[in-house]
The first five atom37 places (N, CA, C, CB, O) and aatype in JSON, in Angstrom:
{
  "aatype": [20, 20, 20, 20, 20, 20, 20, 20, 20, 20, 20, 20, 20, 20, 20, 20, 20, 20, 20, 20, 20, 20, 20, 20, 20, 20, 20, 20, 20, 20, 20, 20, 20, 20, 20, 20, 20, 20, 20, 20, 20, 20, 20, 20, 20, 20, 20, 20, 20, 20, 20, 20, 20, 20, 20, 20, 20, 20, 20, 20, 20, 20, 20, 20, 20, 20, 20, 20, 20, 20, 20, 20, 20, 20, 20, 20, 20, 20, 20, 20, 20, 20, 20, 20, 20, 20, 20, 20, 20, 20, 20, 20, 20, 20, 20, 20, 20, 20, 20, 20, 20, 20, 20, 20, 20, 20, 20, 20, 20, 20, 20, 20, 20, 20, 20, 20, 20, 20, 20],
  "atom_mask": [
    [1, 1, 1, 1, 1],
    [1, 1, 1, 1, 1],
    [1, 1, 1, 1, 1],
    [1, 1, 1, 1, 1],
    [1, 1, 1, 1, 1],
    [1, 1, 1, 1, 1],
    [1, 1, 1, 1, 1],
    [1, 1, 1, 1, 1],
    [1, 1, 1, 1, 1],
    [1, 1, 1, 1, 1],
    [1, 1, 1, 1, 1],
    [1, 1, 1, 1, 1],
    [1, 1, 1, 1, 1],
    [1, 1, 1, 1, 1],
    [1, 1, 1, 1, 1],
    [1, 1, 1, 1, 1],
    [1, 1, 1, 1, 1],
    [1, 1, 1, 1, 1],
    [1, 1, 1, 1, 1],
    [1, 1, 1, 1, 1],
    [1, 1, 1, 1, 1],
    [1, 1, 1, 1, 1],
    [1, 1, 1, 1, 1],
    [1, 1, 1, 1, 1],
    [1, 1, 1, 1, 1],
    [1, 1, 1, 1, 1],
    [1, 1, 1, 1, 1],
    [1, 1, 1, 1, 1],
    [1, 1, 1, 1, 1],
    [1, 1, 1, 1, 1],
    [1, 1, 1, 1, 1],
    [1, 1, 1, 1, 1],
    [1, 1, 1, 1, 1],
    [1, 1, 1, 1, 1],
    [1, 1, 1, 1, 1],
    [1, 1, 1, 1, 1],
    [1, 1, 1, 1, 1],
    [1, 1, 1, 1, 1],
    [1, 1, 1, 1, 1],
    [1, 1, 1, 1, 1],
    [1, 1, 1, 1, 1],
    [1, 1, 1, 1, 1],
    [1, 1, 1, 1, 1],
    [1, 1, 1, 1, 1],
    [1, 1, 1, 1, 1],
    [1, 1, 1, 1, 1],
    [1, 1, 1, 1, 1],
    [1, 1, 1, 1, 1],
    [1, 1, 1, 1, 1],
    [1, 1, 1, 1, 1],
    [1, 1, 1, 1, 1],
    [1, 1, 1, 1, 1],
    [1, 1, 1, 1, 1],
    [1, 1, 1, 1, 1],
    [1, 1, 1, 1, 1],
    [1, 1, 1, 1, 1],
    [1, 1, 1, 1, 1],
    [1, 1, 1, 1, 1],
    [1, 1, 1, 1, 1],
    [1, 1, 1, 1, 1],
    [1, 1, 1, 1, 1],
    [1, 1, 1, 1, 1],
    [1, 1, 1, 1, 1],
    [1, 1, 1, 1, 1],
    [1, 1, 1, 1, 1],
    [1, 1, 1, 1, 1],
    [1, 1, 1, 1, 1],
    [1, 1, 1, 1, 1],
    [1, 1, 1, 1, 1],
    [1, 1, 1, 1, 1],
    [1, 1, 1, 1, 1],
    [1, 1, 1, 1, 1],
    [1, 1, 1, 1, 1],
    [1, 1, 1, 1, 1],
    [1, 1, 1, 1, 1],
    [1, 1, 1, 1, 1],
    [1, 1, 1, 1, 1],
    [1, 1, 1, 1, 1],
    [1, 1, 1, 1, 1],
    [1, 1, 1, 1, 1],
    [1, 1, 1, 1, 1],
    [1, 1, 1, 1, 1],
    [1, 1, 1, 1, 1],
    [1, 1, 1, 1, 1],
    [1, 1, 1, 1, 1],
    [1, 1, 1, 1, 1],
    [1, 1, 1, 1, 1],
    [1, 1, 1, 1, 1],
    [1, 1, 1, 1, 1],
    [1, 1, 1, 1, 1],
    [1, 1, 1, 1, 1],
    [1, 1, 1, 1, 1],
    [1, 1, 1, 1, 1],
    [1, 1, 1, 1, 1],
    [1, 1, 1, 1, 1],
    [1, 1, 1, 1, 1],
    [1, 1, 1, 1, 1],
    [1, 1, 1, 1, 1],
    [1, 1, 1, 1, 1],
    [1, 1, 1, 1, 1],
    [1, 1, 1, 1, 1],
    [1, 1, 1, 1, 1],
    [1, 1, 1, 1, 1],
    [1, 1, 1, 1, 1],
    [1, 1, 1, 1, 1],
    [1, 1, 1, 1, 1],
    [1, 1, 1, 1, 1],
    [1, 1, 1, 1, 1],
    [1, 1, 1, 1, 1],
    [1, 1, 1, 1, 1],
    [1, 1, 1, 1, 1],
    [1, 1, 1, 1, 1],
    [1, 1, 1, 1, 1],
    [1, 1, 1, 1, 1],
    [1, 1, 1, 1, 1],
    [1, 1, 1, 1, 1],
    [1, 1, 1, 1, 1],
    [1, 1, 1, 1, 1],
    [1, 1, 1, 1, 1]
  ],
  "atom_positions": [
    [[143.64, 108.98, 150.99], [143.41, 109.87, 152.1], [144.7, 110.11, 152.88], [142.33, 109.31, 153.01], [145.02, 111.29, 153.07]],
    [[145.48, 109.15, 153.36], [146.07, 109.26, 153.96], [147.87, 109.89, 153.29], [145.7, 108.13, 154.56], [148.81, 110.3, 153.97]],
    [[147.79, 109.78, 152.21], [149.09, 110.48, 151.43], [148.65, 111.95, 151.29], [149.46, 109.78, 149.76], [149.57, 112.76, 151.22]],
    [[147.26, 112.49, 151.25], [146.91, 113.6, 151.24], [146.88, 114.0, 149.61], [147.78, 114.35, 152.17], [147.32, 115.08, 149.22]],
    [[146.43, 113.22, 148.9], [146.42, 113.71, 147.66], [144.83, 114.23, 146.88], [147.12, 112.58, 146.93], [144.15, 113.39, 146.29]],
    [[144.4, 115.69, 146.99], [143.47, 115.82, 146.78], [142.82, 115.5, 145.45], [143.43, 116.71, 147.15], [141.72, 114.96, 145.32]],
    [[143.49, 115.84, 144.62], [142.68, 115.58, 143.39], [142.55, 114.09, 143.23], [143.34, 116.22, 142.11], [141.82, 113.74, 142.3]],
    [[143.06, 113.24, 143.88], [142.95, 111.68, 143.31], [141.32, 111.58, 144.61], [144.97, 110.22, 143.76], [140.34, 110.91, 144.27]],
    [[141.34, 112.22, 145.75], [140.6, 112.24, 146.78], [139.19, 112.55, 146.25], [141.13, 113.17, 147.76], [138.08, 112.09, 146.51]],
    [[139.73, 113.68, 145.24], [138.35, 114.62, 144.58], [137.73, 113.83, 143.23], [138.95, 116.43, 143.95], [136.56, 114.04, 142.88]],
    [[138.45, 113.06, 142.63], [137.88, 112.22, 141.45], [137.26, 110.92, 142.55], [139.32, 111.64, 140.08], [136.03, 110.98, 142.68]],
    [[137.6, 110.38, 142.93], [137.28, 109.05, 143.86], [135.67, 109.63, 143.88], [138.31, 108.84, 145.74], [134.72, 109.24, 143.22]],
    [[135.76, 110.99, 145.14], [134.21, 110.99, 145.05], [133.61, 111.87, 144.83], [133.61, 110.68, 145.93], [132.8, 112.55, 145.46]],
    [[134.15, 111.9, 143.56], [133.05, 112.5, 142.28], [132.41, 111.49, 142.17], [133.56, 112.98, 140.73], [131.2, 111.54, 142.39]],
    [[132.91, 110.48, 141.87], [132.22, 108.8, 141.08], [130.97, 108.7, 142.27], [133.73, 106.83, 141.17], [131.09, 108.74, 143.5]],
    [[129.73, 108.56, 141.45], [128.76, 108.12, 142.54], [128.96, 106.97, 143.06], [127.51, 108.08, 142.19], [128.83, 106.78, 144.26]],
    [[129.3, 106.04, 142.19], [129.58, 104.73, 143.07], [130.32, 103.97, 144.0], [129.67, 104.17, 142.62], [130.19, 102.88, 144.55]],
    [[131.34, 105.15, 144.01], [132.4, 105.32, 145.31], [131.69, 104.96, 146.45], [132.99, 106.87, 145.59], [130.76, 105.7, 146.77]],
    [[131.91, 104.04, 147.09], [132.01, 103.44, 148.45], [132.65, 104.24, 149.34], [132.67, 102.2, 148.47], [133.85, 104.35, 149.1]],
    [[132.3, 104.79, 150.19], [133.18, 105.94, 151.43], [132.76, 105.37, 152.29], [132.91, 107.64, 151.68], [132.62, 106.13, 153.25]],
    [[132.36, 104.05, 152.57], [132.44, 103.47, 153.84], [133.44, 101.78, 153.82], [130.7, 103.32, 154.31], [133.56, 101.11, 154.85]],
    [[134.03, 101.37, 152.5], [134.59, 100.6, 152.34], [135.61, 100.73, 153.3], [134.77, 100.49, 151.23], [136.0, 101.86, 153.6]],
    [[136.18, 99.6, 153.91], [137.1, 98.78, 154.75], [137.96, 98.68, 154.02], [136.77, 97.55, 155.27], [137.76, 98.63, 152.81]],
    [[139.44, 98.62, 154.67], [141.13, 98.28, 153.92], [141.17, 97.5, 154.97], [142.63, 99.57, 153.7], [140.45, 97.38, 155.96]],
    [[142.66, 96.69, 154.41], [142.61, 95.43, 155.14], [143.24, 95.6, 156.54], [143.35, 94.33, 154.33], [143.91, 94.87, 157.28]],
    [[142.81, 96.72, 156.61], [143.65, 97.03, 158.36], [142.22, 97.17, 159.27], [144.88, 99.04, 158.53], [142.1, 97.64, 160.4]],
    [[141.39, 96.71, 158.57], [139.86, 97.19, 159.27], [139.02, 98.55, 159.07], [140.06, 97.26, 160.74], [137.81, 98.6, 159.24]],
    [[139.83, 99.66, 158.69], [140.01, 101.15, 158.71], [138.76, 101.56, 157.46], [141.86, 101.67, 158.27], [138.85, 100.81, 156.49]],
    [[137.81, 102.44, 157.37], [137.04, 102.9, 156.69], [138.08, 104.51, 156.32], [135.51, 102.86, 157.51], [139.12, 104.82, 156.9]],
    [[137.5, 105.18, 155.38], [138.31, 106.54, 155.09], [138.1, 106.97, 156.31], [137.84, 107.61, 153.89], [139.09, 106.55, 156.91]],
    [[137.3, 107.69, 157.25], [137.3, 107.96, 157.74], [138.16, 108.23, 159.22], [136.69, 107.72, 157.35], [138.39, 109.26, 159.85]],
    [[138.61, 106.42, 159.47], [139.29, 106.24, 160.42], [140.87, 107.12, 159.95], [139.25, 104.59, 160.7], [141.7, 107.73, 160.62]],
    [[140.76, 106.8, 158.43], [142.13, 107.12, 158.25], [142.32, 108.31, 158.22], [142.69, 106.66, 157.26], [143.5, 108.63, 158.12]],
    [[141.25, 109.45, 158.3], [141.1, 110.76, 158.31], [141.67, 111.59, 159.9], [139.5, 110.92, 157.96], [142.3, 112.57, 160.3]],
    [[141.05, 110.57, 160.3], [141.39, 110.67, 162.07], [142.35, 110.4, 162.75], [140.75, 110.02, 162.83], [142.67, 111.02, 163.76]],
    [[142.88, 109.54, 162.33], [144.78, 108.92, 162.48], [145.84, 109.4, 162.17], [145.21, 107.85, 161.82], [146.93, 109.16, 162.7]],
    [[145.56, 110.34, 160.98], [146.2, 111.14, 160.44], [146.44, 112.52, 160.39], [146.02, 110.9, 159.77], [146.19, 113.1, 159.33]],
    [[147.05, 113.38, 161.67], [146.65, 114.79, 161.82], [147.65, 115.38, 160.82], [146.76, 115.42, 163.39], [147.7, 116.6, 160.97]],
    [[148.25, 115.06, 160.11], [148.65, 115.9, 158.96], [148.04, 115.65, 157.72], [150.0, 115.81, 158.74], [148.55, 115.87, 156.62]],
    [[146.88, 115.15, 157.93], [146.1, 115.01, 156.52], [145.99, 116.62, 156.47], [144.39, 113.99, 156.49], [146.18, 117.46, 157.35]],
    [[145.6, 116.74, 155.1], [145.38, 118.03, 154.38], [143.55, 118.27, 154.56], [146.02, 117.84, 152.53], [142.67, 117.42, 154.47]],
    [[143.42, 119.71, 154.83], [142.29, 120.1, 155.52], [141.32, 119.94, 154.27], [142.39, 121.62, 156.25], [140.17, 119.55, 154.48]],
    [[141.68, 120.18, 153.15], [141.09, 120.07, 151.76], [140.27, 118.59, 151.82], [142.39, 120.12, 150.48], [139.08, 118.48, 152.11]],
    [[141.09, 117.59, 151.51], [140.78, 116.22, 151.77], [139.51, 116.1, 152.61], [141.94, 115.54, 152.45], [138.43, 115.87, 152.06]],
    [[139.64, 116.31, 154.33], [138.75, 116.23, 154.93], [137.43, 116.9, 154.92], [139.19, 116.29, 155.67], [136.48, 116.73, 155.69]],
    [[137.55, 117.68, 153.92], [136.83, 118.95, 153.91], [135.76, 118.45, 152.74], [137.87, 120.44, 153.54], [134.54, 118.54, 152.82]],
    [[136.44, 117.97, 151.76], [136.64, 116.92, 150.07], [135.1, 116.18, 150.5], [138.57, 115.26, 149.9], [133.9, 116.39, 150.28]],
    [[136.0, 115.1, 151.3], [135.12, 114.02, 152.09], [133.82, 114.53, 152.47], [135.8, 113.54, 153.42], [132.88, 114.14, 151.79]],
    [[133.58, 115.3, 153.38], [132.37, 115.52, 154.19], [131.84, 116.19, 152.8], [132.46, 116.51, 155.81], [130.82, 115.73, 152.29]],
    [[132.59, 117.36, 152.12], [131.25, 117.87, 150.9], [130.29, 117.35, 150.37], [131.55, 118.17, 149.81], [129.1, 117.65, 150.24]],
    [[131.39, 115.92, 149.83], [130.39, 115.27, 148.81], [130.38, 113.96, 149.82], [130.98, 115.02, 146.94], [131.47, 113.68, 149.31]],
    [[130.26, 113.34, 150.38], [129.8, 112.46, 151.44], [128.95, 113.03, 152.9], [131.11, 111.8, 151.86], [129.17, 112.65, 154.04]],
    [[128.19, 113.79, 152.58], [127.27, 114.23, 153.84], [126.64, 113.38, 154.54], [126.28, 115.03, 153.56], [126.46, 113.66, 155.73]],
    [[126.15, 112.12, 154.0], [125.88, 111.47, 155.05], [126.62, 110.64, 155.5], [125.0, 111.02, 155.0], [126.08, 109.58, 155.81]],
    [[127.49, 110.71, 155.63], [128.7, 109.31, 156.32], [127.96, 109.74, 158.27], [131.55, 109.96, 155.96], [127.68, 110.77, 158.88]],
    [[127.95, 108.62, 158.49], [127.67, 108.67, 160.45], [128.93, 108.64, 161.13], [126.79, 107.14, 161.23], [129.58, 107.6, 161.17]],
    [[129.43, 109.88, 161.77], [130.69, 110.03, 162.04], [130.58, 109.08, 163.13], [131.24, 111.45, 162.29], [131.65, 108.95, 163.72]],
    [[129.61, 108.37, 163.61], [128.95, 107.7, 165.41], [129.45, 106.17, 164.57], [126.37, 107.93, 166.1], [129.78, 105.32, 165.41]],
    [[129.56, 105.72, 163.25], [129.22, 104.98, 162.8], [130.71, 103.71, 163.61], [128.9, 105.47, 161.2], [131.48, 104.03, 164.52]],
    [[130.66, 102.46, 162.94], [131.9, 101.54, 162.99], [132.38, 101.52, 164.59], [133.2, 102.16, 161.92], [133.59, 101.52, 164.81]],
    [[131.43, 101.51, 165.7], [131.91, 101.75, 167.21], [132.92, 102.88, 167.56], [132.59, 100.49, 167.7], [133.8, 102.97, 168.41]],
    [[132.39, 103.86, 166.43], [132.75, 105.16, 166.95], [133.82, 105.54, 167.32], [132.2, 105.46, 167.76], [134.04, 106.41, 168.16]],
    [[134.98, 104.55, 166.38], [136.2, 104.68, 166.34], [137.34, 106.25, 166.02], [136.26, 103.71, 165.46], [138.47, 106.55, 166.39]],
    [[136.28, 106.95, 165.14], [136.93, 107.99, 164.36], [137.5, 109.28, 165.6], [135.65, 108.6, 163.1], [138.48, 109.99, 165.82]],
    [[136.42, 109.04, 166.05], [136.68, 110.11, 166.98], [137.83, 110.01, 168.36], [135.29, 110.36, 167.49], [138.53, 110.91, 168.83]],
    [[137.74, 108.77, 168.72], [139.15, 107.85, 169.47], [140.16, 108.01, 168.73], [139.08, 106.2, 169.63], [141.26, 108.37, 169.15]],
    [[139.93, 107.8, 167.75], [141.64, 107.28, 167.21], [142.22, 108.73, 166.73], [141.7, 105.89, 165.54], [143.44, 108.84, 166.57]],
    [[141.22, 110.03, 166.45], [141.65, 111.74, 166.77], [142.13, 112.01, 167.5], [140.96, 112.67, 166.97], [143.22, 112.57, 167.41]],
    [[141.34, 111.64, 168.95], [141.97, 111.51, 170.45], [143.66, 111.25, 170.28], [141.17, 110.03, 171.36], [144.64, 111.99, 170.23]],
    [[143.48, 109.99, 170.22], [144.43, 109.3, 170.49], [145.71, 110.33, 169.65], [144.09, 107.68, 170.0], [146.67, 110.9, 170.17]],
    [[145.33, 110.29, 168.32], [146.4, 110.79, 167.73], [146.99, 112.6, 167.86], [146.01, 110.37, 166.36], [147.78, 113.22, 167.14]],
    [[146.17, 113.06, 169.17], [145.88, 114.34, 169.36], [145.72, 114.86, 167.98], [146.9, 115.03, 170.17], [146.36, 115.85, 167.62]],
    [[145.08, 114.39, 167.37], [144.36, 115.24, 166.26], [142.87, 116.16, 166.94], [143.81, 113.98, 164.91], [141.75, 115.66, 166.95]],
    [[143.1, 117.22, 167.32], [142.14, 117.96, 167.95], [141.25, 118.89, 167.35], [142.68, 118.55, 168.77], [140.12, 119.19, 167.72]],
    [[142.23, 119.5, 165.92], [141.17, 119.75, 165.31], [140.5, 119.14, 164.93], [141.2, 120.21, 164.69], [139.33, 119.45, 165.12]],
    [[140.81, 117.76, 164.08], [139.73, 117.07, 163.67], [138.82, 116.58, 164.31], [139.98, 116.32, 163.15], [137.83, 116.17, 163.72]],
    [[138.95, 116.48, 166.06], [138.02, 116.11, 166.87], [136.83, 116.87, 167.35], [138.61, 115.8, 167.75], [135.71, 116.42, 167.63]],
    [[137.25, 118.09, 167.39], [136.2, 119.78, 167.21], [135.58, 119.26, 165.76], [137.43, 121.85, 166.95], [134.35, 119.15, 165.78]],
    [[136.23, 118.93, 164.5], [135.33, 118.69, 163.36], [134.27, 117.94, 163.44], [135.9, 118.22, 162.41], [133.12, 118.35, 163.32]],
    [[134.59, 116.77, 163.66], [133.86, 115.64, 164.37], [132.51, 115.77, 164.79], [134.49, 115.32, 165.5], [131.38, 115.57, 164.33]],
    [[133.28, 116.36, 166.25], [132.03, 116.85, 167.33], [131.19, 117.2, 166.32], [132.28, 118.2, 168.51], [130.22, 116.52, 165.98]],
    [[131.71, 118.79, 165.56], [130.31, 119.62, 164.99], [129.32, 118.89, 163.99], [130.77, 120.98, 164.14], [128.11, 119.04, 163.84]],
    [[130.34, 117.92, 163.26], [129.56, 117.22, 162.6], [128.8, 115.73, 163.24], [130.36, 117.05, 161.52], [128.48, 114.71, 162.62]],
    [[128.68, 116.04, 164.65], [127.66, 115.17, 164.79], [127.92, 113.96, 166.16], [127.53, 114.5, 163.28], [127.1, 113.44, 166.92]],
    [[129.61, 113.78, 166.06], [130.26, 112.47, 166.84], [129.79, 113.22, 168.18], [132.24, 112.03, 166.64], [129.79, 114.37, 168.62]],
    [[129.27, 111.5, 168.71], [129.14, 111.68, 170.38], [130.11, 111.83, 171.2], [128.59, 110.69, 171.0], [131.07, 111.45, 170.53]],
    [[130.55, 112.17, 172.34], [131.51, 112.31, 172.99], [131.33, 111.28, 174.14], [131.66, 113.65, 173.3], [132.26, 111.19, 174.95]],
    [[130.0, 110.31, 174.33], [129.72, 109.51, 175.05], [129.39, 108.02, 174.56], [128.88, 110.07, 175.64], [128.91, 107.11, 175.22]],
    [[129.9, 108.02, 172.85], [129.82, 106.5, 172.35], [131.01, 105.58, 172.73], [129.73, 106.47, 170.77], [132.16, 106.0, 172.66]],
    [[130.77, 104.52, 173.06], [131.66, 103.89, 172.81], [132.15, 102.59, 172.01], [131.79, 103.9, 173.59], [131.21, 102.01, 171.46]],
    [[133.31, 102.05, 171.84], [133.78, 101.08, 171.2], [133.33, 99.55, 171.75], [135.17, 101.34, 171.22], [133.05, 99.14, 172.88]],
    [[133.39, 98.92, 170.49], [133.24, 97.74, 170.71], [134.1, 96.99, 172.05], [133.52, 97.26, 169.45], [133.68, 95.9, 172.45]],
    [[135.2, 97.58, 172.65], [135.62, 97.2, 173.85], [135.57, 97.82, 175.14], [136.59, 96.99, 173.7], [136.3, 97.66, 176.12]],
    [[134.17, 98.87, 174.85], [133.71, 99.57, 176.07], [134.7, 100.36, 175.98], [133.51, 98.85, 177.44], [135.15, 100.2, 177.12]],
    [[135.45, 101.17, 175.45], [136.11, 102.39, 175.39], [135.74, 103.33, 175.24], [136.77, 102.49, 174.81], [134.65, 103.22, 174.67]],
    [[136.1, 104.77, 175.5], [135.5, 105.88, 174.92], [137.27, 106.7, 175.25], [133.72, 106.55, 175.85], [138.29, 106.08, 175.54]],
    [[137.15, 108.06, 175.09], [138.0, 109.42, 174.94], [138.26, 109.41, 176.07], [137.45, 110.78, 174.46], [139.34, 109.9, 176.41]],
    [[137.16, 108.74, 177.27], [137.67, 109.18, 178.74], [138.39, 107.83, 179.14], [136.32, 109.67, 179.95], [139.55, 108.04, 179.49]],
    [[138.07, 106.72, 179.18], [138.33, 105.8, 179.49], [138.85, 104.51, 178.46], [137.41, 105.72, 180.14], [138.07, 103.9, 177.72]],
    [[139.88, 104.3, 178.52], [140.28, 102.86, 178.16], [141.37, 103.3, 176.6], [138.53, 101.67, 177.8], [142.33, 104.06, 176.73]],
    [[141.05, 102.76, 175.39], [141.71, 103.01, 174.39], [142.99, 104.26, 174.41], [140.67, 103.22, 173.51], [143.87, 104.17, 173.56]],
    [[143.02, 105.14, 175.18], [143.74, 105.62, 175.25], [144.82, 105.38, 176.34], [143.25, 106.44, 175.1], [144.45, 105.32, 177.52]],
    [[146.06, 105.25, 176.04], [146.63, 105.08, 177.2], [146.84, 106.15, 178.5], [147.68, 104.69, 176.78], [146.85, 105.9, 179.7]],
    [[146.97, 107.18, 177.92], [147.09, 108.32, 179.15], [146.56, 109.32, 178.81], [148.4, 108.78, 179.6], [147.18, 110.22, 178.23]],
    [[145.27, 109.39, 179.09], [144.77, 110.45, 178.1], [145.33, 111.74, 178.71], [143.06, 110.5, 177.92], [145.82, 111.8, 179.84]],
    [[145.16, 113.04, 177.61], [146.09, 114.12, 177.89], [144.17, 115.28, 178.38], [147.53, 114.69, 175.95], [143.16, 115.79, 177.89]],
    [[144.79, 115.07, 179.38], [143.17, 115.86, 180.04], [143.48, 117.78, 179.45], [143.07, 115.71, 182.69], [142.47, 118.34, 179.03]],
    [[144.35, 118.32, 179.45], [144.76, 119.72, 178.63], [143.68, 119.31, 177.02], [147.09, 119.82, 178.26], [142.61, 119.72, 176.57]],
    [[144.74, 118.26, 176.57], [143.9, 118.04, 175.16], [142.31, 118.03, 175.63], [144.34, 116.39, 174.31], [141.63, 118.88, 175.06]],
    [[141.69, 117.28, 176.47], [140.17, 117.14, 176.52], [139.66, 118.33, 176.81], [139.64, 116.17, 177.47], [138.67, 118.64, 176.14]],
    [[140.06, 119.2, 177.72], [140.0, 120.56, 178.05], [139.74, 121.79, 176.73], [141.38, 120.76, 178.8], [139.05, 122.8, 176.72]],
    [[140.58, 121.22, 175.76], [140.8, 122.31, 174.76], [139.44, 122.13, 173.84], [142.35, 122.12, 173.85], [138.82, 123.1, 173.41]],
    [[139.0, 120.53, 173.56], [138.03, 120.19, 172.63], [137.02, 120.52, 173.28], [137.98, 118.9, 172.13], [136.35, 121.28, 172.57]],
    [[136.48, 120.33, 174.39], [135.59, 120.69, 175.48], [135.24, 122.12, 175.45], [136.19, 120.35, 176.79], [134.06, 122.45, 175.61]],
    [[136.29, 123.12, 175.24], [135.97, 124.39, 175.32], [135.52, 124.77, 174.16], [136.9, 125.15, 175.73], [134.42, 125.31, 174.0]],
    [[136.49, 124.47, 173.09], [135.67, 124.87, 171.63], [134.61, 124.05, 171.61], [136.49, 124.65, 170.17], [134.45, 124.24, 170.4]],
    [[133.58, 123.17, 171.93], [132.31, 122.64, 171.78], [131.3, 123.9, 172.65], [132.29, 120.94, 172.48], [130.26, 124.49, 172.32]],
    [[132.27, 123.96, 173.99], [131.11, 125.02, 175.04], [130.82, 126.35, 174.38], [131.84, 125.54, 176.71], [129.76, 126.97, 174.25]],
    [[132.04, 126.62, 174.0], [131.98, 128.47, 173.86], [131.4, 128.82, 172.37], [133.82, 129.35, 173.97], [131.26, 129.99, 172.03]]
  ]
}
């Protein structure tokens, strides 16, 4: 996921038995690494959700959508949203987008995701 290589992305889950919620030893599910990464390739993310429809973007203390934040990955945080992530979950250390895990959050950035959810 995170080198952005689709076709190795696109055989992985073809395989039904592909695990798309498996852990690396950094703690990280694909997902997280989808979110950390704003130069992942839109294909990839796109890859993922096709053939993984049910992944719970809310899932793992609702990290995916923080660590978008964090990484001002904003489109992927508009992705997110539509597909489902709360904007009021939080992390296992009582964190959320507004409060805590982020160090300074960029309120413009919250503004921008906020509007593409409203309008």
């Amino acid at each position: 996921m995170r080198l952005s290589n689709l076709l190795c992305a696109e055989f992985l889950l073809s395989i039904p038995e592909t695990d798309a919620t498996l852990i690396n030893f950094c703690g990280q599910q694909p997902l997280h690494v989808l979110a950390n990464h704003p130069h992942t390739e839109e294909g990839i993310r796109d890859c993922f959700f096709d053939r993984r429809p049910d992944i719970d973007v809310n899932a793992v203390d609702a990290a995916a959508l923080m660590l978008a934040f964090a990484a001002k990955n904003i489109d992927f945080c508009i992705y997110l949203l539509a597909k489902g992530a709360s904007l009021g979950n939080v992390n296992f250390d009582n964190w959320s987008i507004f409060a805590g895990g982020v160090t300074s959050p960029d309120f413009r950035q919250l503004k921008r995701i906020l509007g593409q959810i409203i309008f």
